[in-house]
Coordinates of C-alpha atoms in Angstrom, one line a residue:
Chain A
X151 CA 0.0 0.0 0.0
X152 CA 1.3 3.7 -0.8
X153 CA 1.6 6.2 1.3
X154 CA -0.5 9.5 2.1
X155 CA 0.6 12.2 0.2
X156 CA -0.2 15.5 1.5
X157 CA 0.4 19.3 0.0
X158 CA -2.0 21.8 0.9
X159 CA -0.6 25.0 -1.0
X160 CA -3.1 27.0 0.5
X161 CA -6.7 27.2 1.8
X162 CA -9.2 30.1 2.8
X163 CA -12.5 30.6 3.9
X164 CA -14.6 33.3 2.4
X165 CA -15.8 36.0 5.4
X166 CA -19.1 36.6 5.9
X167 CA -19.0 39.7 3.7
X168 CA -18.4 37.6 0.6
X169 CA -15.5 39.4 -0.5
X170 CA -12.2 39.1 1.5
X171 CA -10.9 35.6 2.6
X172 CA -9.3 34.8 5.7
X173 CA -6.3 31.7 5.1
X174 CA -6.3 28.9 7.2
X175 CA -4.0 26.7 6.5
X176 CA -0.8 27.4 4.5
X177 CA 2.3 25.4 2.8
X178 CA 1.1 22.0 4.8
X179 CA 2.8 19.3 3.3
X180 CA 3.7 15.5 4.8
X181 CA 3.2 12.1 3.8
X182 CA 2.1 9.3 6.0
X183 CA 3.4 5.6 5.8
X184 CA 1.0 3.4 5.2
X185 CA -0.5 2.0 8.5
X186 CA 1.2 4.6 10.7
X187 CA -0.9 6.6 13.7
X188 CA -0.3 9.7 13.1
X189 CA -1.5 12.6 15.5
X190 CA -2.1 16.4 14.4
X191 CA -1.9 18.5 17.1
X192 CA -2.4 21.9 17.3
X193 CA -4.7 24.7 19.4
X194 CA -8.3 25.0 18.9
X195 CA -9.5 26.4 15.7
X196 CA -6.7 26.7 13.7
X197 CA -7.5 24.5 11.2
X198 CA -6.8 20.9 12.2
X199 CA -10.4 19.5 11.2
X200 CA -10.5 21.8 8.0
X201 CA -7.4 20.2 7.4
X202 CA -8.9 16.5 7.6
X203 CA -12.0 17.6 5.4
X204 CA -10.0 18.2 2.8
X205 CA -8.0 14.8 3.2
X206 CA -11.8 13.2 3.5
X207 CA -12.3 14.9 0.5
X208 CA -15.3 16.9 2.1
X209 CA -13.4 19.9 1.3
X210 CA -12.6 20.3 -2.3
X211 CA -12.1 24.0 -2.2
X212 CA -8.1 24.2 -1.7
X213 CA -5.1 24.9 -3.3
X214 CA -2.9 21.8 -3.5
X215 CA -3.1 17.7 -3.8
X216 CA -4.0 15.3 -1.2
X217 CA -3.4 11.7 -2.7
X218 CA -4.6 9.1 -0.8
X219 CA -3.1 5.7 -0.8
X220 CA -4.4 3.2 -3.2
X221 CA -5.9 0.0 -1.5
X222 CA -4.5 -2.9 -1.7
X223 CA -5.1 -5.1 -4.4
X224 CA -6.8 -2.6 -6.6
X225 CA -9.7 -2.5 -4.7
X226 CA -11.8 0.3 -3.9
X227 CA -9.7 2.5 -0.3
X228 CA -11.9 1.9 2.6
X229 CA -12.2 5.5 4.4
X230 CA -13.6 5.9 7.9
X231 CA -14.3 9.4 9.3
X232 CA -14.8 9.9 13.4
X233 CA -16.4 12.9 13.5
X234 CA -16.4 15.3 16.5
X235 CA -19.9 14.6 17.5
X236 CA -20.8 11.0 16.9
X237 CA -23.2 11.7 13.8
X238 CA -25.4 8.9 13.7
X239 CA -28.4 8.6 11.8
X240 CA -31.0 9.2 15.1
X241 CA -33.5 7.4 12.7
X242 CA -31.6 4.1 12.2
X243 CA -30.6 1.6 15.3
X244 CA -27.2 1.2 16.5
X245 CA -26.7 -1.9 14.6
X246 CA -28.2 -0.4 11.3
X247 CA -26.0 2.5 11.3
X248 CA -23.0 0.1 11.6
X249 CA -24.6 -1.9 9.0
X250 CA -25.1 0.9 6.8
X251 CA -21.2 1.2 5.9
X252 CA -20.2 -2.0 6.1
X253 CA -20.2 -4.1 3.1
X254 CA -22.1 -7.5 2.2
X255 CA -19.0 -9.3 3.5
X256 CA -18.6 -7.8 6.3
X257 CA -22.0 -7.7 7.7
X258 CA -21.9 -11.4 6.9
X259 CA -19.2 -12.1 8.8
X260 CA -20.6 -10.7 12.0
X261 CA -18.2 -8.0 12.0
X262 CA -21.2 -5.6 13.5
X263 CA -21.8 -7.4 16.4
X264 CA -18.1 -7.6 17.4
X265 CA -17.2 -4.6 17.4
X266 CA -20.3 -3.0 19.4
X267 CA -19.2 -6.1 21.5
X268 CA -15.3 -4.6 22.2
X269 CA -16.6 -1.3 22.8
X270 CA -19.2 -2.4 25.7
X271 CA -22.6 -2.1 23.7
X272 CA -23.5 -5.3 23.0
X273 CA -26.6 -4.8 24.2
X274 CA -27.5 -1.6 22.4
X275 CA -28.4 -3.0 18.8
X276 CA -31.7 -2.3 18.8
X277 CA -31.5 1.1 20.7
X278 CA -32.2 4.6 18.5
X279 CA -29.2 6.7 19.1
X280 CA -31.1 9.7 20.8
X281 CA -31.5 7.1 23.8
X282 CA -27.8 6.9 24.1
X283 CA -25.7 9.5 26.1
X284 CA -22.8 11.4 24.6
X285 CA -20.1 8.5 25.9
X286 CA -22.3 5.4 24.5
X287 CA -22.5 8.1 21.0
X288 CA -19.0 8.4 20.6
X289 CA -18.4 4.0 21.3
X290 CA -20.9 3.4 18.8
X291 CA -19.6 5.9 16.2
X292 CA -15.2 4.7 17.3
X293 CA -16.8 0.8 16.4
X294 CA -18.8 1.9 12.8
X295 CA -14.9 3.5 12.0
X296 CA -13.5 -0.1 12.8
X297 CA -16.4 -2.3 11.2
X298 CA -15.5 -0.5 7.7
X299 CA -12.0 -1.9 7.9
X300 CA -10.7 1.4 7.3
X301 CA -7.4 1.7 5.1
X302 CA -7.3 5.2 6.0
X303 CA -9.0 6.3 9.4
X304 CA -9.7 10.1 10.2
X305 CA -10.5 10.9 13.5
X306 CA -11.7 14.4 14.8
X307 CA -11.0 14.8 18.3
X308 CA -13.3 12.2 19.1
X309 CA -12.7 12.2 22.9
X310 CA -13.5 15.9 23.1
X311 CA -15.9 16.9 26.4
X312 CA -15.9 13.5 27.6
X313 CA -14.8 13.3 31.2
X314 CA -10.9 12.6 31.6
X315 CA -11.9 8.6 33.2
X316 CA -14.6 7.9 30.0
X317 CA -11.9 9.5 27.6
X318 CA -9.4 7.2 29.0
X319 CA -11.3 4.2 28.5
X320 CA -12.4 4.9 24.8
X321 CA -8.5 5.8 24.1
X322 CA -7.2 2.3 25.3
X323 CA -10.3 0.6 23.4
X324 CA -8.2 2.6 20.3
X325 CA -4.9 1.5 21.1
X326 CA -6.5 -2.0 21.1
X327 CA -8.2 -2.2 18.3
X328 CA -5.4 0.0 16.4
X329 CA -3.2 -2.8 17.3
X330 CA -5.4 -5.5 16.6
X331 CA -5.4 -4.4 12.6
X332 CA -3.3 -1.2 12.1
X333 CA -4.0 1.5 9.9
X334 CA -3.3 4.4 9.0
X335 CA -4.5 6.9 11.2
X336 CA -4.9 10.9 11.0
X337 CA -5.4 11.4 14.7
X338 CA -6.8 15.3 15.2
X339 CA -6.1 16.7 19.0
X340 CA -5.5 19.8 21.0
X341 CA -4.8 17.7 23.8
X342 CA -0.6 17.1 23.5
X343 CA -0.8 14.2 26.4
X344 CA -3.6 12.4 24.3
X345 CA -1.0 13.3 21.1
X346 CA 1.8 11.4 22.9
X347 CA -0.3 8.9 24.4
X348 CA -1.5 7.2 21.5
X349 CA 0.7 8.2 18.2
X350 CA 3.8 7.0 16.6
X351 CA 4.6 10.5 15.0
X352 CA 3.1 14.0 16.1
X353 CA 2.7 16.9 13.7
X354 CA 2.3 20.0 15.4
X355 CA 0.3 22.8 13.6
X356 CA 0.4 26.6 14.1
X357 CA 0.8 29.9 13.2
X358 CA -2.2 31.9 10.9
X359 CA -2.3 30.4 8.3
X360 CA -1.4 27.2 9.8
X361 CA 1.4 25.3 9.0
X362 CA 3.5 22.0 9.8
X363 CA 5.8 23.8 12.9
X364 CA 7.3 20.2 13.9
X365 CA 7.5 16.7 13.0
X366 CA 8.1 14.5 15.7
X367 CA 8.5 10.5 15.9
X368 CA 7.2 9.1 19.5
X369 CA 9.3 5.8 19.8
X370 CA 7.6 4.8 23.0
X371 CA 6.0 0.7 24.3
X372 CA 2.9 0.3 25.6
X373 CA 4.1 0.6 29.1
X374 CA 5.6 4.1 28.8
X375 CA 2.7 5.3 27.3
X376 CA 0.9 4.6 30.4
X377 CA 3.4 6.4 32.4
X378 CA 2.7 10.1 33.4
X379 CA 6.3 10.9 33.9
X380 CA 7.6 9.7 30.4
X381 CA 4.2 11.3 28.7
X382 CA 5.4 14.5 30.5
X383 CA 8.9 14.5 29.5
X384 CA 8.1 13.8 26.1
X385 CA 5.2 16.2 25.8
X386 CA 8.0 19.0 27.4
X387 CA 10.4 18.0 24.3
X388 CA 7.5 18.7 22.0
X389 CA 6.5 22.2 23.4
X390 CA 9.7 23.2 23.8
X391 CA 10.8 22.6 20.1
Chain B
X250 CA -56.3 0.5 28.7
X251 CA -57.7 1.9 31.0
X252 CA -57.3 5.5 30.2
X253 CA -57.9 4.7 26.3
X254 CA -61.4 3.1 27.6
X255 CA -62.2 6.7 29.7
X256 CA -61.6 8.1 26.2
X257 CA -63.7 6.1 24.4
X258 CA -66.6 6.4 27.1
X259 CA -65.9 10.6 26.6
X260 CA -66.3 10.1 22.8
X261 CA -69.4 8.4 23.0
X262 CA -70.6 10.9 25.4
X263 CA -69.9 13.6 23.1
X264 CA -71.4 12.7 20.3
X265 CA -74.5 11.2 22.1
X266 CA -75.3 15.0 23.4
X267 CA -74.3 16.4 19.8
X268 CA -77.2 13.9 18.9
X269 CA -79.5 14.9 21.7
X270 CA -79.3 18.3 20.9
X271 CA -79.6 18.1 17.3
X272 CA -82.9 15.6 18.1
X273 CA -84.5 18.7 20.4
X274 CA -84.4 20.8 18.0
X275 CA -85.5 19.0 15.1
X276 CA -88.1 18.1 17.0
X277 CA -88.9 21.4 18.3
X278 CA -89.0 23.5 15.2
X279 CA -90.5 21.3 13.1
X280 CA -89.1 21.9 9.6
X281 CA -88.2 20.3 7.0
X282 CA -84.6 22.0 6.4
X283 CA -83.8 20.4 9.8
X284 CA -84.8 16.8 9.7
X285 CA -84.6 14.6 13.1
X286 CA -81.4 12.5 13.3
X287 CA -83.3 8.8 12.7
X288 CA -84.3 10.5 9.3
X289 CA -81.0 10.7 8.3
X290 CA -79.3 7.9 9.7
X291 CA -82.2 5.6 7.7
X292 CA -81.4 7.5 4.9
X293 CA -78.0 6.5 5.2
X294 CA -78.4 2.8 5.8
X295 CA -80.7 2.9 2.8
X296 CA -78.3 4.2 1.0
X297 CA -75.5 2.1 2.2
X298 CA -77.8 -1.0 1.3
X299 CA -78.4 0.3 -2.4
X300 CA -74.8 1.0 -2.8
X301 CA -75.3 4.4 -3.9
X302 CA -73.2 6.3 -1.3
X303 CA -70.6 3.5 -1.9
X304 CA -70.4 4.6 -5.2
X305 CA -70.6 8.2 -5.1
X306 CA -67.8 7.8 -2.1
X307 CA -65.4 6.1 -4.4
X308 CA -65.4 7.9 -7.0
X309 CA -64.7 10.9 -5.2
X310 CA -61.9 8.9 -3.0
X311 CA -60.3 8.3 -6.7
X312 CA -59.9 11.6 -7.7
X313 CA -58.7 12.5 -4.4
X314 CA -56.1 9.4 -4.1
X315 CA -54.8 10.4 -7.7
X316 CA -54.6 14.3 -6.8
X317 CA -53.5 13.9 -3.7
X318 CA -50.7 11.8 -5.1
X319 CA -49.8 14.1 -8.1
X320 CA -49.7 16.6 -6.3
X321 CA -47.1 15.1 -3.1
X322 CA -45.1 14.1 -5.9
X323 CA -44.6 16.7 -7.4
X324 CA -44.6 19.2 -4.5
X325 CA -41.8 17.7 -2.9
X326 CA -39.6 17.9 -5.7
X327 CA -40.3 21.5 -6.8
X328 CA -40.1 22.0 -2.9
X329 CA -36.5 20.3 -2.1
X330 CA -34.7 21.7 -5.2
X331 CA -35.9 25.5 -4.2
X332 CA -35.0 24.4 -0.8
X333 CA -31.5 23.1 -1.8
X334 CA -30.6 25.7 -4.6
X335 CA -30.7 29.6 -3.2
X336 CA -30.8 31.3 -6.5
X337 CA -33.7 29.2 -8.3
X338 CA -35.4 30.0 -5.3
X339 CA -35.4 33.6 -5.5
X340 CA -36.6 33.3 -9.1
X341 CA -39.4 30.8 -8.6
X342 CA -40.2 32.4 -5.0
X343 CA -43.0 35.1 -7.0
X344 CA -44.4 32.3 -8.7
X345 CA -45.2 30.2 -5.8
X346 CA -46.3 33.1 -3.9
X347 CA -49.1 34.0 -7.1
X348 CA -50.3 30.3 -6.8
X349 CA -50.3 30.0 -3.4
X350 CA -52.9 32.8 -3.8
X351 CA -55.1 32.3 -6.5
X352 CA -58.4 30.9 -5.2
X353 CA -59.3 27.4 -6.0
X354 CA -62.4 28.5 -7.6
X355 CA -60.5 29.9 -10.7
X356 CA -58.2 27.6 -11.1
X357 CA -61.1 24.9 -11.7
X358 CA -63.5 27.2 -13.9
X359 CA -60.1 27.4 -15.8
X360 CA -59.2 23.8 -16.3
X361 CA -62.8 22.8 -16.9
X362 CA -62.3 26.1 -20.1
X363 CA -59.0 24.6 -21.2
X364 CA -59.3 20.5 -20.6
X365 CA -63.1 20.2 -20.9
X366 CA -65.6 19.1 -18.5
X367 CA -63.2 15.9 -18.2
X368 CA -61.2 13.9 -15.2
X369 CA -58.0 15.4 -16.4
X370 CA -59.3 18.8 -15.6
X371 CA -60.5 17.1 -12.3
X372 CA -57.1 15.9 -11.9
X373 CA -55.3 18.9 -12.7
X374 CA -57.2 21.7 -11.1
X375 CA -57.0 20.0 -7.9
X376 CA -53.3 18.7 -8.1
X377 CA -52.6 22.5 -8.9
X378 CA -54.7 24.0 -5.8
X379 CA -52.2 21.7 -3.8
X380 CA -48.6 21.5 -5.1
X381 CA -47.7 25.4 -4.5
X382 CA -48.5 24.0 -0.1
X383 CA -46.1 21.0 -0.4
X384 CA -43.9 22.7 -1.8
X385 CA -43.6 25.7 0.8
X386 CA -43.2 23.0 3.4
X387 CA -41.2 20.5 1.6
X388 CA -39.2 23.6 0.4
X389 CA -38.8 24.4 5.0
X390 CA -37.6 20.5 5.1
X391 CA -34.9 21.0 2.5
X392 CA -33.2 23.7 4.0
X393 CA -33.8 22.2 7.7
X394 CA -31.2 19.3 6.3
X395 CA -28.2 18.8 8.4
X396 CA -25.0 19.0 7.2
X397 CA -23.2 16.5 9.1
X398 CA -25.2 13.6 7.9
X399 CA -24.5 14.4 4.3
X400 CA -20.3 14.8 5.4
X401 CA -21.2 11.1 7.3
X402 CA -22.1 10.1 3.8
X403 CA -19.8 11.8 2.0
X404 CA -16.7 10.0 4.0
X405 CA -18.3 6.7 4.1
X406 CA -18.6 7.1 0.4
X407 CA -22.3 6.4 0.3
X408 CA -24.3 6.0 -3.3
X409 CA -26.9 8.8 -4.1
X410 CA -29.6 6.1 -3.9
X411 CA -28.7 4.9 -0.3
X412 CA -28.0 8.7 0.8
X413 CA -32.0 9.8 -0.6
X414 CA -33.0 6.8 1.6
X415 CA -31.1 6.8 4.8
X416 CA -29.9 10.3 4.9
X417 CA -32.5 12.6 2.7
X418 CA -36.2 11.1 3.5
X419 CA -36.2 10.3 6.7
X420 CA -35.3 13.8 7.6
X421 CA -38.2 15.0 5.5
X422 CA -40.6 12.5 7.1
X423 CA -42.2 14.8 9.0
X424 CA -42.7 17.5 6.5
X425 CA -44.0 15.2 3.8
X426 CA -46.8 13.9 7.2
X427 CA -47.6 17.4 7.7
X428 CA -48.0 18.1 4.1
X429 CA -49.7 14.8 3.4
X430 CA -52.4 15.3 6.6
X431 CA -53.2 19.0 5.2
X432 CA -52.9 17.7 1.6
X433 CA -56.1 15.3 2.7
X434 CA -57.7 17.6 4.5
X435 CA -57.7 20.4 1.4
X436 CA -57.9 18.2 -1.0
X437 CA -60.9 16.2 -0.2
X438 CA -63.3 19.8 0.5
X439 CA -61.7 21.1 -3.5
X440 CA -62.9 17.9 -5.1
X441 CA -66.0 18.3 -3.8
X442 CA -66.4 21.9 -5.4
X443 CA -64.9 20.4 -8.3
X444 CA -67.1 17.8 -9.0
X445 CA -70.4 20.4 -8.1
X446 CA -69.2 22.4 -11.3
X447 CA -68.8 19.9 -13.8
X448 CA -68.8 16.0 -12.7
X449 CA -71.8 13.8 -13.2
X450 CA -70.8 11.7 -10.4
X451 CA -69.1 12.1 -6.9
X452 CA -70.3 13.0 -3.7
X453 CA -70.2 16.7 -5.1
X454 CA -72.6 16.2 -7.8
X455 CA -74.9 14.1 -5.3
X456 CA -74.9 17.4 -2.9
X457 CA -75.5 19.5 -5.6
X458 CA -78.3 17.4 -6.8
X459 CA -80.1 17.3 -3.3
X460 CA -79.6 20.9 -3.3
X461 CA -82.0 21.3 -5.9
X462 CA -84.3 18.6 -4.8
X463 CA -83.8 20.5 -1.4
X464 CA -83.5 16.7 0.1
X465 CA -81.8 18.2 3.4
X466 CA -81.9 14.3 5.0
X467 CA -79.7 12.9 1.9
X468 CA -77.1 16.0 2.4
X469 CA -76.6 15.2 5.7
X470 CA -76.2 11.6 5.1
X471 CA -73.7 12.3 2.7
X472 CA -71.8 14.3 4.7
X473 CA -71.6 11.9 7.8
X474 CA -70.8 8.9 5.5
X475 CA -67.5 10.9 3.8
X476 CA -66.8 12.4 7.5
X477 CA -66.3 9.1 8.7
X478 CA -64.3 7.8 5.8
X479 CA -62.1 10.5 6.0
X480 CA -61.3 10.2 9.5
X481 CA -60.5 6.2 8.9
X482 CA -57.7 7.4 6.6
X483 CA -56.7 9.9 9.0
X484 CA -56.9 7.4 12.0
X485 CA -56.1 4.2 10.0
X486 CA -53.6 5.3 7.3
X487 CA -51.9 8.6 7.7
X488 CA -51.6 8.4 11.8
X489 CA -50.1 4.8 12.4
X490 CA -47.5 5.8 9.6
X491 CA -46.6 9.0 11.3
X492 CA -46.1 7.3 14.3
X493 CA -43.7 5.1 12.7
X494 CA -42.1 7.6 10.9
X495 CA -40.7 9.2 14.7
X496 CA -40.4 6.2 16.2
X497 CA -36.4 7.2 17.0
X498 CA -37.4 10.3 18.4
X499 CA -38.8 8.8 21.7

């Protein structure tokens, strides 16, 4: 599988007047290894989710190329998106909106069930979404991202405004099922001890226009990433840079 | 169960006074433009038995099914594309505005000039009368659609068929109820005036004909036999669907 090929030349968002545009992001350019977890880090609002749009292809309106990797064996890439809220259809069950993206195959297979099994909801198929609270939301919408069988996976601060002890949880159910069938992950974050947590590499975005301001490779085992003191001395080496 | 059966018991109640009322005075004034409730009800059985109402009835609930579909149809798609696209809007806006406005009356002495004292003018006059509502409200669902759900399909690479069924009706559902329950109630009271003007059939024609023969009893027995059907379709068709139509929002 190819990599992730990334050059944003530049993007801007109209202002309300209709007239003058504001850039956003400028010059960002990286490429990702295929399967590699990749965090983006940066402060709130500076374009790290504009940033993924246009990767998703939601945002078309850019200057620049975003080349996603070709699946393997010439089949069609398998995208999964974890969006900020979880988005799911309120009209649909829990197990229908999985269904909903999966394929034939993998529906077949069971793959549904298993995975609102490893995130604790194997109960829930049956439940309409607005029953759920925003925890159970954000579980349902982390195992409809794995049932896909993503090649590419995009996720949009997706533990935002839970509390620290649920957030915790849903990022070691990641870490699992990352390392049950890794993929490549764009990882979106404001949150630099979740960044060095869970990522092999950290980009760090800033400035206005944003840009790529480091490029950082977090060679750590699962045991140090569950250490406070090693997150905090390498979170330290990435602020201070 | 128990609170349904409290209901019914109130329902019964209400309409046995209605009846009561409606009996005093019949039998107090006497006159033959008020006739006593057993007039009309054995009017209406005999009716019923010689299949005349049954008749009339469904040929009126034809023209109204086949309107009443035209014009849902095409409503919601004139509706959702002004909804979706800002500038055809503001040119079509005026237009919808004039129809909206111009009373139902002209727009069947027209058709029945231009198609004939036919069903297509039937057809169209009422379907016309209708679409410019559907599509005001289906127009409101359209731009009530949220974004996100279109970016959710969008990134899961959905195809346009499985987004219009997953992602685009359901959140119209309730605007196509509304518009359907208004769409009935409209359409049925136009056909009538439609089919007064220029049908030779129909519960409208039948009114029109007891008019003349001022038979107030057949009128009345009319008008309780279509009251009731109406309110099946209401209660049996368009309510239970409704209702499973928002069954996630509970």
């Amino acid at each position: 599988m190819s990599a992730l090929d990334i050059e944003i030349v530049g993007k801007r968002f109209l202002n309300p007047n209709g007239v003058t545009a504001t850039p956003v992001l400028a010059d960002v350019r990286f490429s990702v290894e295929a399967g590699q977890f990749l965090c983006i880090l940066g402060p709130s609002g500076c374009g790290k989710t504009t940033l993924l749009r246009v990767v998703c292809g939601l945002d078309t309106d850019f200057d620049g190329q975003v080349t996603l990797p070709s699946a393997p064996n010439g089949s069609a890439l398998k995208l999964a998106y974890v969006f900020q809220e979880p988005v799911l259809l309120p009209w649909r069950t829990v197990l229908q909106n999985l269904h909903l993206v999966m394929t034939e195959d993998q529906i077949e297979r069971g793959l549904a069930e298993r995975m609102l099994e490893a995130v604790g909801l194997g109960d829930a198929h049956d439940t309409f979404p607005r029953a759920l609270s925003l925890g159970m939301g954000r579980r349902v919408s982390l195992a409809r991202a794995f049932a896909v069988e993503p090649d590419l996976l995009l996720m949009d601060e997706p533990f935002v405004s839970l509390d620290e002890e649920k957030a915790d949880t849903l990022r070691e159910l990641l870490t699992t099922l990352w390392a049950e069938k890794p993929t490549t992950v764009l990882f979106v974050t404001h949150d630099s001890r979740e960044a060095v947590r869970l990522a092999q590499r950290i980009l760090v975005l800033a400035g206005s226009p944003a840009s790529v301001s480091r490029d950082m490779t977090v060679a750590l085992n699962a045991q140090e990433r569950h250490d406070p003191q090693t997150i905090e001395r390498i979170r330290d080496e990435l602020l201070s840079g | 169960m128990k609170q349904a059966g409290r209901r019914g018991a109130m329902l019964v109640a209400s309409f046995a006074v209605l009846l009561a009322i409606w009996h005093a005075a019949a039998v107090a004034l006497q006159n033959r433009a008020l006739p006593e409730p057993a007039t009309v009800f054995s009017e209406l059985a005999a009716g019923l038995i010689n299949g005349e109402i049954v008749y009339h009835i469904a040929i009126t609930l034809g023209r109204v099914a086949v309107s009443f579909f035209l014009a849902l149809v095409i409503g919601t798609a004139i509706g959702v594309a002004l909804g979706l696209m800002k500038r055809t809007n503001r040119f079509f806006d005026p237009w919808l505005i004039l129809f909206l406005n111009v009373p139902a009356l002209v727009t069947i002495i027209l058709c029945y000039i231009w198609f004939g004292l036919t069903e297509v003018a039937v057809i169209v006059a009422v379907s016309v009368n209708k679409i410019p509502n559907v599509a005001v409200t289906m127009r409101e669902g359209a731009r009530a659609l949220e974004p996100a759900y279109f970016d959710l399909a969008q990134a899961y690479r959905f195809t346009r068929i499985k987004t219009v069924r997953h992602v685009i009706l359901p959140q119209l559902a309730p605007f196509l109820a509304a518009s359907a329950r208004s769409g009935l109630a409209l359409i049925w009271k136009i056909v009538l005036v439609v089919e007064l003007l220029g049908r030779s059939n129909g519960v409208g024609f039948q009114l029109h004909l007891f008019f003349q023969l001022f038979d107030v009893p057949a009128i009345l027995a009319y008008t309780i036999a279509f009251v009731i059907v109406i309110q099946v379709l209401e209660l049996g068709v368009l309510q239970p669907w409704e209702r499973r139509a928002g069954r996630w929002r509970t």
